[in-house]
Coordinates of C-alpha atoms and ligand atoms in Angstrom, one line a residue:
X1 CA 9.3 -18.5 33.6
X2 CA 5.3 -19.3 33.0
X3 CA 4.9 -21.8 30.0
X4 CA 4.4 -19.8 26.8
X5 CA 5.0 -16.0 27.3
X6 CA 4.6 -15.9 23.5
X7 CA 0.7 -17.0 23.5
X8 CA -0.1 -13.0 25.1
X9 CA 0.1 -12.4 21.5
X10 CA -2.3 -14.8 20.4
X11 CA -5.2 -14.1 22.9
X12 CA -8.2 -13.4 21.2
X13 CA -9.4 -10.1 22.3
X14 CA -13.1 -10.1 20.7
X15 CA -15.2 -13.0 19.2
X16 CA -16.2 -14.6 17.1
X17 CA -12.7 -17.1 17.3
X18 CA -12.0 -20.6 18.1
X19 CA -10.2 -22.2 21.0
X20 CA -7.8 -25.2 21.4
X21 CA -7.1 -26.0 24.8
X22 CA -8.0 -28.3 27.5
X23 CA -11.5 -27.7 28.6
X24 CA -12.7 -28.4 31.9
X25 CA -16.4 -27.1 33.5
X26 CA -19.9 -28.3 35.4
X27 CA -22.4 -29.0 33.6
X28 CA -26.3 -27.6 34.2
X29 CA -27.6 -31.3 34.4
X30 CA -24.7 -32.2 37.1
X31 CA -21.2 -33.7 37.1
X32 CA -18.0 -31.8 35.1
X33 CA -16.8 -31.3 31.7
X34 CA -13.5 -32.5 30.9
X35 CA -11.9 -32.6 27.3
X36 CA -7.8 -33.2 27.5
X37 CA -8.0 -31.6 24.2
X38 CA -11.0 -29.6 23.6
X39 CA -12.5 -27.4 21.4
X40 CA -14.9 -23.9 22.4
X41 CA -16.4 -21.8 19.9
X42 CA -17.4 -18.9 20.7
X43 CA -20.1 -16.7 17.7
X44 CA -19.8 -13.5 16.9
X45 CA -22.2 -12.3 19.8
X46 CA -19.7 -13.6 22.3
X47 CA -22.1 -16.8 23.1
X48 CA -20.5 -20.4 22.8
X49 CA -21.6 -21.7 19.8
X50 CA -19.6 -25.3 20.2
X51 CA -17.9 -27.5 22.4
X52 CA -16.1 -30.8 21.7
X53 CA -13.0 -32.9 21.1
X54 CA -10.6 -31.4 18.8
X55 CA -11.3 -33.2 15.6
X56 CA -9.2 -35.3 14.1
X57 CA -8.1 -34.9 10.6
X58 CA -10.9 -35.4 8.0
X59 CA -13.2 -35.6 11.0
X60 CA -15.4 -32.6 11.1
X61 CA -14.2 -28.7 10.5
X62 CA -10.8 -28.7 9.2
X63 CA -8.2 -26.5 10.0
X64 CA -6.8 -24.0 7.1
X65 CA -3.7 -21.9 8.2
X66 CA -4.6 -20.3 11.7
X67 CA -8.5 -20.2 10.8
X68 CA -11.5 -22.9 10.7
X69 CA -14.9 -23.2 9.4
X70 CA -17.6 -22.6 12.1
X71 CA -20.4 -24.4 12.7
X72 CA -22.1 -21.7 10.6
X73 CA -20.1 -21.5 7.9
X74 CA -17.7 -18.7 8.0
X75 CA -13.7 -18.6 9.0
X76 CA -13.1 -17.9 12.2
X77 CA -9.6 -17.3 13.8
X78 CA -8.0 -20.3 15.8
X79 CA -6.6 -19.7 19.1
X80 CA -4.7 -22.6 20.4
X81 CA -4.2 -21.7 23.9
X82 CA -2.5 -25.9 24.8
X83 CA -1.2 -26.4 27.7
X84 CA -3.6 -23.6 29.5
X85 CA -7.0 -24.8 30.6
X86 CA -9.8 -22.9 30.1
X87 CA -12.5 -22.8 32.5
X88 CA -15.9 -20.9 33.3
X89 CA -15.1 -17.4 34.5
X90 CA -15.0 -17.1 38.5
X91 CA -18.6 -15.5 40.4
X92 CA -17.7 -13.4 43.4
X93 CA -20.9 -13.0 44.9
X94 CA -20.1 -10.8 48.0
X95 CA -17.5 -7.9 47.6
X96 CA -16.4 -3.8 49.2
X97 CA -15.2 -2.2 45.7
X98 CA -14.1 1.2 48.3
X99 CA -11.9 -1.8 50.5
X100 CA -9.2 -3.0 48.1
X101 CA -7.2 -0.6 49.0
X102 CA -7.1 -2.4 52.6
X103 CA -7.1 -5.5 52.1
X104 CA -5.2 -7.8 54.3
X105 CA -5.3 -5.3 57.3
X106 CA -7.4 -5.8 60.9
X107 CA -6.7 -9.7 61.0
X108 CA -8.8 -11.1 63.9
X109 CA -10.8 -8.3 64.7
X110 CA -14.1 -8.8 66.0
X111 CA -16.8 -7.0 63.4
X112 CA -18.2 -4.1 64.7
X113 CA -14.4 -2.6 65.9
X114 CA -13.2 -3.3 62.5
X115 CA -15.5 -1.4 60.7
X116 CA -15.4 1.4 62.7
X117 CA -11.2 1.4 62.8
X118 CA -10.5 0.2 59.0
X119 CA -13.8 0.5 57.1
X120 CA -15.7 3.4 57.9
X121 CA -12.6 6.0 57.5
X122 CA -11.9 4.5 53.9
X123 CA -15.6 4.3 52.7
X124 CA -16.3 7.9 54.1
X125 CA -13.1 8.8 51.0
X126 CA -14.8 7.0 48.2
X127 CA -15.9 9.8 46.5
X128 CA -16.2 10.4 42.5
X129 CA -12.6 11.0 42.0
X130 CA -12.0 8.2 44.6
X131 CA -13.9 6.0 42.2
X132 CA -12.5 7.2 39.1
X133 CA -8.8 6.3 40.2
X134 CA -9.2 3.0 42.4
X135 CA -12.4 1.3 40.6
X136 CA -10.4 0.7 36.9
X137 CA -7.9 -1.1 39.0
X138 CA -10.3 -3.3 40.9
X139 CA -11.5 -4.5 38.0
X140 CA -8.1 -5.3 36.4
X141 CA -7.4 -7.2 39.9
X142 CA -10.7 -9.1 40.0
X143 CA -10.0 -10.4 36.4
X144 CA -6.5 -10.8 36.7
X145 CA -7.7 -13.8 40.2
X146 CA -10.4 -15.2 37.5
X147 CA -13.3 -13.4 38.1
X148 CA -15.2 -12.0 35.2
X149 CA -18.9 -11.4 37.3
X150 CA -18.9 -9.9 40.8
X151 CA -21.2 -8.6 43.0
X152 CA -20.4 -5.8 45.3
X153 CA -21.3 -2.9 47.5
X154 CA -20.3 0.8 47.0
X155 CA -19.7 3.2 49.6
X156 CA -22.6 5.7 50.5
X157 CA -22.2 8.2 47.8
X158 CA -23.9 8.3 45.0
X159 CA -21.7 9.8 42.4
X160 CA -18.8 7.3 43.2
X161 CA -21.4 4.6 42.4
X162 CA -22.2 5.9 39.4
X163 CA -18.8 6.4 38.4
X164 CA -17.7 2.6 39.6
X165 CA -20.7 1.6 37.1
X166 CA -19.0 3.5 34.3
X167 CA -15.3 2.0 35.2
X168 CA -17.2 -1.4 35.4
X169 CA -18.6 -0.7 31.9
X170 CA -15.8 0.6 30.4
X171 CA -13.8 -2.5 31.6
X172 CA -15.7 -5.1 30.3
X173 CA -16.7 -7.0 33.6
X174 CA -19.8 -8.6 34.4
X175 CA -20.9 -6.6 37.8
X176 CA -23.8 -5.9 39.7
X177 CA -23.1 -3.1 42.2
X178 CA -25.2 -0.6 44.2
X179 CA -24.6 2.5 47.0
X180 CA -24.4 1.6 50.1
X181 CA -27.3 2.5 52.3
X182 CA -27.1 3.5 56.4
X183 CA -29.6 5.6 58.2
X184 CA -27.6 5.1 61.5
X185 CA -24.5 3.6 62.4
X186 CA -22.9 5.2 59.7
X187 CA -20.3 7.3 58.2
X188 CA -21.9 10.4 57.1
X189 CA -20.9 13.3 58.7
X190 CA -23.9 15.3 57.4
X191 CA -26.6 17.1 60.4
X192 CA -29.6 16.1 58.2
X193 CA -32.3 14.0 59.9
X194 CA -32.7 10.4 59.4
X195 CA -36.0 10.5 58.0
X196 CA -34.1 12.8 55.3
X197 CA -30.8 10.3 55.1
X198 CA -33.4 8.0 54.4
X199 CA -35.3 9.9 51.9
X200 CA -32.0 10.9 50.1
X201 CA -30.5 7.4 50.3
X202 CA -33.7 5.5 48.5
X203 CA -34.2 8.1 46.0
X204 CA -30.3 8.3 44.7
X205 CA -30.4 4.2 45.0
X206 CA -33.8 4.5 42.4
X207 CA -32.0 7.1 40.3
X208 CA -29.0 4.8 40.2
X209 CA -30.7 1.2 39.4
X210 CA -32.6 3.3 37.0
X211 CA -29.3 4.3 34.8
X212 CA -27.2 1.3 35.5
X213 CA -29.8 -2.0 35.6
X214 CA -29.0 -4.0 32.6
X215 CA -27.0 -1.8 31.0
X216 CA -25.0 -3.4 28.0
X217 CA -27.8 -6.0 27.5
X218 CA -27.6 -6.8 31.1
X219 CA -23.9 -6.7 31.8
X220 CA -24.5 -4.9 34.3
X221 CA -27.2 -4.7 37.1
X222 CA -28.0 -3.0 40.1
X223 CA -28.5 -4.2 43.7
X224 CA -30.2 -2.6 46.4
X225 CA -27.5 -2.4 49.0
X226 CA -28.9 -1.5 52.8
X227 CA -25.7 -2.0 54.5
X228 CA -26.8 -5.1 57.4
X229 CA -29.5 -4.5 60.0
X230 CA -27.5 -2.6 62.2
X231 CA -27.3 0.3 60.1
X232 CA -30.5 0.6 58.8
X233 CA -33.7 1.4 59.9
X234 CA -36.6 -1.3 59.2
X235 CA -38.2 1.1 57.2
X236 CA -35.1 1.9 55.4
X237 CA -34.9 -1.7 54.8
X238 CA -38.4 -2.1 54.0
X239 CA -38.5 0.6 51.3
X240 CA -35.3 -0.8 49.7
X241 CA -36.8 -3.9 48.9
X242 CA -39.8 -2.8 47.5
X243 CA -37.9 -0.7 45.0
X244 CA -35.4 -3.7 44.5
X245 CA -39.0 -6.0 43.6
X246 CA -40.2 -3.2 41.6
X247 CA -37.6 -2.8 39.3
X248 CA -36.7 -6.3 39.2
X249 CA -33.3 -5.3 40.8
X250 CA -31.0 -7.7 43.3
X251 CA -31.4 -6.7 47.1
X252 CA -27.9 -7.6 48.9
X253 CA -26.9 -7.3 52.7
X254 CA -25.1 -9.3 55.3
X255 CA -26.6 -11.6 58.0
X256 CA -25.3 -13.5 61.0
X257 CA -21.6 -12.7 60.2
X258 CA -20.0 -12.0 63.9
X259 CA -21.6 -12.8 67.8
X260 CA -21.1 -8.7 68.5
X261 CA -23.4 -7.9 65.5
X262 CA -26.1 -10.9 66.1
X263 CA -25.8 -8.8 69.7
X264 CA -26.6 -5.5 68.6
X265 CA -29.3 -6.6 65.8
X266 CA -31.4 -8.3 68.9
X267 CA -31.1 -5.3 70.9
X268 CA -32.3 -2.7 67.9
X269 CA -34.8 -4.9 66.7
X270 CA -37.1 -6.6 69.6
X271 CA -40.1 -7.6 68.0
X272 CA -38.1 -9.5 65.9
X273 CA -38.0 -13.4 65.9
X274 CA -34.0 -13.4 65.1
X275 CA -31.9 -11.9 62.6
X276 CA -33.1 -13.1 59.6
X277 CA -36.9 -12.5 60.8
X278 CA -35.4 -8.6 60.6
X279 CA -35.2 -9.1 56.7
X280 CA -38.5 -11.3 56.7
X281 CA -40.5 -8.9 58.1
X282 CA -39.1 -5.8 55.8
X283 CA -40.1 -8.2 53.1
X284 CA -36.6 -8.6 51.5
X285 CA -36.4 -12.3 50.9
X286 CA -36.9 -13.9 48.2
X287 CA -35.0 -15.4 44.7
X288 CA -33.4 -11.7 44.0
X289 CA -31.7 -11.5 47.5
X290 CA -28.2 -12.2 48.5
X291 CA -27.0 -12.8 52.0
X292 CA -23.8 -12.7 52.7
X293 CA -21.9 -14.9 55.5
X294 CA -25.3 -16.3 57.0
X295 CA -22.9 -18.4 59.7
X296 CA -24.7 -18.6 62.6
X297 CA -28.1 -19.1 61.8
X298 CA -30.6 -21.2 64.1
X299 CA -32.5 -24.5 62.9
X300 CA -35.7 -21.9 62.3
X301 CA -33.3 -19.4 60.3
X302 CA -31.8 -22.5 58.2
X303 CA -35.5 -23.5 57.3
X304 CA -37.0 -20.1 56.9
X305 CA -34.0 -19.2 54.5
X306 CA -34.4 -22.3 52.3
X307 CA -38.1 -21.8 52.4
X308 CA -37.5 -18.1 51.0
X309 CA -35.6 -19.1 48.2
X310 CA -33.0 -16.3 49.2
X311 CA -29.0 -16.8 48.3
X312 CA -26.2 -16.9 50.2
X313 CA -22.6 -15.8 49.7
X314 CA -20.1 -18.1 51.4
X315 CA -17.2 -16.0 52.5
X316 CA -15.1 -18.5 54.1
X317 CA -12.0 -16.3 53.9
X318 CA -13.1 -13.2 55.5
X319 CA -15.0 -15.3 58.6
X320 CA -11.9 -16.7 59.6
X321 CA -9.5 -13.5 58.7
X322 CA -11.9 -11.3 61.0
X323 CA -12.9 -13.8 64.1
X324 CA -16.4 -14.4 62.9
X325 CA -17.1 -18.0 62.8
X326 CA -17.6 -20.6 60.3
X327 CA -20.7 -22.0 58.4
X328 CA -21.9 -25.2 58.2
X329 CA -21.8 -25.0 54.1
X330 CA -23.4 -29.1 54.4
X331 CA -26.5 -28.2 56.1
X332 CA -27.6 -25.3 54.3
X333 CA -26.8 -27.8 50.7
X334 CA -29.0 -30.1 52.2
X335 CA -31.8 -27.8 53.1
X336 CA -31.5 -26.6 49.1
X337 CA -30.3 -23.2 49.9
X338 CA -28.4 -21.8 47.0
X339 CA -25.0 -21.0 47.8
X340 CA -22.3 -19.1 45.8
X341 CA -18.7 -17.9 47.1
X342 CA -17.3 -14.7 47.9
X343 CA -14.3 -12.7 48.3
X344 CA -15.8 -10.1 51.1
X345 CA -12.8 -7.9 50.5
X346 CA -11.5 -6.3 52.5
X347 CA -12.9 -8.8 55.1
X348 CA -11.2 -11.3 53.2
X349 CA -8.0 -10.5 52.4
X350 CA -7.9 -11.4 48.7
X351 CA -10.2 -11.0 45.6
X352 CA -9.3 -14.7 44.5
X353 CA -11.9 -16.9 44.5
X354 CA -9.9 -19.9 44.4
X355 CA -8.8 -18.5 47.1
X356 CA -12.3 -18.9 49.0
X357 CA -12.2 -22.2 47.6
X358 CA -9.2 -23.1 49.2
X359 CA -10.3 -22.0 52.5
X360 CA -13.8 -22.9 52.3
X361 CA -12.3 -26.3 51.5
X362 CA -10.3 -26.5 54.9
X363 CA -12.9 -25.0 57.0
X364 CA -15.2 -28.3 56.0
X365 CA -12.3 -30.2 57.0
X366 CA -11.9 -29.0 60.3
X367 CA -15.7 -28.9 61.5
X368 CA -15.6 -32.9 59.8
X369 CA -12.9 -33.5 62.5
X370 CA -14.5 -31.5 64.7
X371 CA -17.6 -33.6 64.5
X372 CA -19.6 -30.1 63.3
X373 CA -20.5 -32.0 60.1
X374 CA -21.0 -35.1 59.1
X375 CA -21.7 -35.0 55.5
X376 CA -19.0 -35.7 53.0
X377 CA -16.7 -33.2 52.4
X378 CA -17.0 -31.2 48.6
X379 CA -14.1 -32.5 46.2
X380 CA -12.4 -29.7 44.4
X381 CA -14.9 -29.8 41.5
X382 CA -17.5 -29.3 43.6
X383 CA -15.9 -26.2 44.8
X384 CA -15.3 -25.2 40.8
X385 CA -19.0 -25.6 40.7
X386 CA -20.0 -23.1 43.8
X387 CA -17.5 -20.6 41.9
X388 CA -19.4 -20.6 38.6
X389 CA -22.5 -22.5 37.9
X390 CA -24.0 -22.1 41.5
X391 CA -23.1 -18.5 42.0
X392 CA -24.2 -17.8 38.6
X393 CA -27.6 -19.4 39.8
X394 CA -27.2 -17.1 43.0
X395 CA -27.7 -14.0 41.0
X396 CA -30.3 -15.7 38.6
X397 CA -28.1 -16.1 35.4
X398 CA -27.9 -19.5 35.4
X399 CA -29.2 -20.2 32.0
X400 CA -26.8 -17.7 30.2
X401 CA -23.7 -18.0 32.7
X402 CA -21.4 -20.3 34.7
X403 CA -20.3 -23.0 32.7
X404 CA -19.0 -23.9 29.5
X405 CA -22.1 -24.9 27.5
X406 CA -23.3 -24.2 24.0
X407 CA -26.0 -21.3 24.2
X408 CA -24.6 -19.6 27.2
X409 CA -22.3 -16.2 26.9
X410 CA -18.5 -16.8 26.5
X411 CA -17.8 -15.9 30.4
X412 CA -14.2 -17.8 30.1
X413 CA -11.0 -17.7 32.2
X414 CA -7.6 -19.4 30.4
X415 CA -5.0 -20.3 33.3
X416 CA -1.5 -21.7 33.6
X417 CA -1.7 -25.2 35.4
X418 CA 2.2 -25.1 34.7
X419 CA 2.4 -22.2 37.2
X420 CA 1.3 -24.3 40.2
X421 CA 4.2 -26.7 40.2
X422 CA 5.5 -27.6 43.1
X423 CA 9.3 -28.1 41.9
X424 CA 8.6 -25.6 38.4
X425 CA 8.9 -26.4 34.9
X426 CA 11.4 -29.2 34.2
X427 CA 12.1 -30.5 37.5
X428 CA 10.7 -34.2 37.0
X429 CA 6.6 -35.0 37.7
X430 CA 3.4 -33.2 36.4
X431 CA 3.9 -29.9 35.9
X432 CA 1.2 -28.9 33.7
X433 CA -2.5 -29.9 32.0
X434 CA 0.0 -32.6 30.3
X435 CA 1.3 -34.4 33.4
X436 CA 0.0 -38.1 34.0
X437 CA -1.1 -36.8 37.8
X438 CA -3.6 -34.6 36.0
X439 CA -5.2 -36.6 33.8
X440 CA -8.5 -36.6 36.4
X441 CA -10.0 -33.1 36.4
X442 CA -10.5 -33.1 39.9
X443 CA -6.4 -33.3 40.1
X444 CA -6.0 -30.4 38.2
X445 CA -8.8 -28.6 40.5
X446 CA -7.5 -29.7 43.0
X447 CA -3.4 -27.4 42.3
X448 CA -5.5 -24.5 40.9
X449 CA -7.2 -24.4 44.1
X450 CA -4.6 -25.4 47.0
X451 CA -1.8 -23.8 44.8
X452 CA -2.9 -21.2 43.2
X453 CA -0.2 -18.9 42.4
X454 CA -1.5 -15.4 41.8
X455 CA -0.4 -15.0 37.7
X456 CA -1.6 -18.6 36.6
X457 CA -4.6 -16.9 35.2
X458 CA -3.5 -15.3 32.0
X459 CA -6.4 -14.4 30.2
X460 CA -9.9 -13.3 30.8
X461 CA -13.3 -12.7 28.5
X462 CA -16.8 -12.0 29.4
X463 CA -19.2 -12.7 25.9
X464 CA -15.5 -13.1 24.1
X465 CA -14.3 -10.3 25.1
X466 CA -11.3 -9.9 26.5
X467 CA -10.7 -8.1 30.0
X468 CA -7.5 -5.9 31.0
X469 CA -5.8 -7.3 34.0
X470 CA -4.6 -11.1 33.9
X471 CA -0.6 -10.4 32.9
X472 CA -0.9 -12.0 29.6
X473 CA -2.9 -9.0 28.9
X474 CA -1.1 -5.9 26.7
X475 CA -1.6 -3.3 29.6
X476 CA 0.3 -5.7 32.1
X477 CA 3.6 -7.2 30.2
X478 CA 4.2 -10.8 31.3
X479 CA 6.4 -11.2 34.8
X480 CA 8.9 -13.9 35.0
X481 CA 7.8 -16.0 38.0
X482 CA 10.8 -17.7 40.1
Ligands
ZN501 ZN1 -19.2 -7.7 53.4

């Protein structure tokens, strides 16, 4: 069984509350939190209003029954949520909300023939109803693998955006989403012309970032979303990006993912210098764009990229699941190009971001070996750090997300070291936050990341609040786990 089935009743579902538990994060001016026995309040607007050591008795705010006095003065609840750790909510930067559904299918498939057999077919169903059945879930299995912010595309219809944005709301996630957009190479069946697909396609994206961008206080945002340059016209591209700088919306697409694609973008666009001169020239880069994959880029790309101060989302998972490639994560740090993880379901076969980390982790490994790259590899909280603090820099949000600091809003994820045991609970060595082998935070990184187990995170919270989905939550009774 997971350590403490009884603590489900004890999560705190809505600030303002107090936590007991071991608290482990980066910090904004560099290196890691790490309190064995720490203590996070979060105020009644969901922001964290205090971290520290638990205090001793007579030292600082004592505890009264299952309550304590805040920092400003009132009785909040205590949570004491020993032996789990808590942690800065997970930051998928690159996802396919429509593609859950086939996730793990089309291993080693080059791009192009992947789309076209697994993609296109389901994306062409997403519609409203589509939306209004699969997106809820989604967002229960993106918090349930630690992610409480995530950053994904749509299919091409507009109502099944708007509907994902109001499952999305309704849920409690942090998101930023937005509608697909093709004007060839695409799925849509319609006759119309593609000066009208393009019409239609940027004025339902406007309508769209104009309803959903910052909802809830900026919960939620939009993100222009033309599809990559190989379904999309450069005006369609062009336009897209001057609506996304207009309304101060993000602009996301893929680049450089798979040799096929790099192919086709040459041969469609010319005049251009290479792939990422296709985005240059539509004007599209810049501090609100994101870039997924980016693995093949030339010396010029690597310095025109850091130059733009465009993001990138490292996929690690997805560019070895489909046979893309794999990026050389070192020399793009180097050149100061910031650099989140993502998921790229259903190219990657799993919404876990420890997951990516995992991978991401090995791939720097082998092209080490390799003699691809000679930099040092990234210790496992260095990889906690490009799941939180750096992808919440990606998107921009780095002053209010990412880490567990006082100020910032109570993104938090609580999770079950116990669960990662190698021999279980009461077989002899560490098994949890408690055991001597994981004393140095980088230890415990180090199982939540190489073995994850898919229930260790048990609870959830974006501003305090509490997401469905991790099984500790009411909607999803706690599963024994053998
Ligand atoms: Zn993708």
């Amino acid at each position: 069984m997971l350590a403490s089935p009884l603590v489900s009743a004890v999560l705190p579902d809505r600030p303002p509350f107090v936590i007991r538990a071991r608290l482990v994060s980066p910090l904004a001016v560099g290196g890691a939190l790490d309190l064995r026995d720490g203590r996070l309040e979060v105020d009644a607007e969901g922001r964290i209003a205090a971290v520290g050591p638990w205090p001793a008795v007579g030292d600082g705010a004592a505890v009264v029954g299952g309550s304590v006095v805040s920092a400003a003065g009132s009785t909040v609840p205590v949570i004491d949520l020993r032996p789990f750790a808590v942690l800065p909510g997970l930051i998928d930067l690159h996802a396919h909300l429509p593609q859950l559904p086939n996730a793990g299918l089309g291993f080693g498939l080059p791009l192009l023939e992947w789309l076209e057999r697994y993609v296109f077919p389901l994306e062409r169903e997403f519609d409203a109803d589509a939306a209004d059945r699969l997106a809820p879930a989604a967002f229960r299995a993106f918090a349930a693998a630690g992610t409480t912010t995530a950053m994904l595309y749509g299919a091409l219809w507009e109502p099944s955006t708007d509907r994902a944005f109001a499952a999305a709301e309704a849920h409690g996630i942090r998101a930023v989403i937005g509608k697909v957009m093709m004007d060839r190479l695409s799925y849509d069946e319609d006759p119309r012309t593609q000066a009208a697909t393009l019409e239609l396609s940027l004025r339902q994206s406007a309508e769209l970032c104009q309803r959903w961008h910052r909802r809830d206080g900026g919960r939620l945002l939009y993100a222009f979303t033309p599809r990559f340059a190989v379904s999309c016209s450069a005006d369609m591209l062009r336009e897209s990006a001057a609506l996304a700088d207009a309304a101060g919306a993000h602009w996301q697409t893929h680049v450089s993912e798979d040799a096929g694609e790099i192919a086709e973008v040459e041969r469609l666009f010319p005049e251009a210098r290479d792939y990422l001169d296709v985005y240059d020239r539509a004007g599209a880069l810049g501090p609100r764009t994101v870039l997924a994959h980016a693995i093949h880029l030339s010396d010029r790309e690597v310095g025109r990229l850091a130059e733009s101060g465009a993001r990138v989302a490292h996929c690690p998972e997805s560019n070895l699941f489909l046979s893309s490639g794999t990026m050389p994560l070192a020399r793009y740090l180097e050149a100061g190009i910031p650099v989140g993880l993502g998921s790229d379901v259903a190219g990657g076969p799993d919404p876990s971001i420890f997951r990516a980390m995992r991978v991401g982790a090995y791939v720097q490994n082998a092209r080490r070996v390799a003699g691809l790259d000679t930099a040092p590899i990234l210790g496992p909280l260095d990889w906690l750090r490009l799941g939180t603090l750096d992808g919440a820099r990606a998107l921009g949000l780095g002053e209010s997300i990412g880490s567990l600091e006082v100020g910032k809003e109570a993104d938090l994820i609580a999770v079950d070291v116990a669960a990662t045991a190698p021999l279980g609970e009461g077989a002899g060595g560490p098994v949890g936050s408690s055991g001597p082998e994981l004393d140095d935070p980088a230890d415990l990184l180090s199982r939540l990341i190489f073995r994850s187990h898919p229930a260790m995170v048990r609870g959830a919270w974006v501003r305090g609040r509490r997401l469905a989905g991790p099984p500790a939550a009411p909607d999803s009774p706690v599963q024994p786990v053998s």
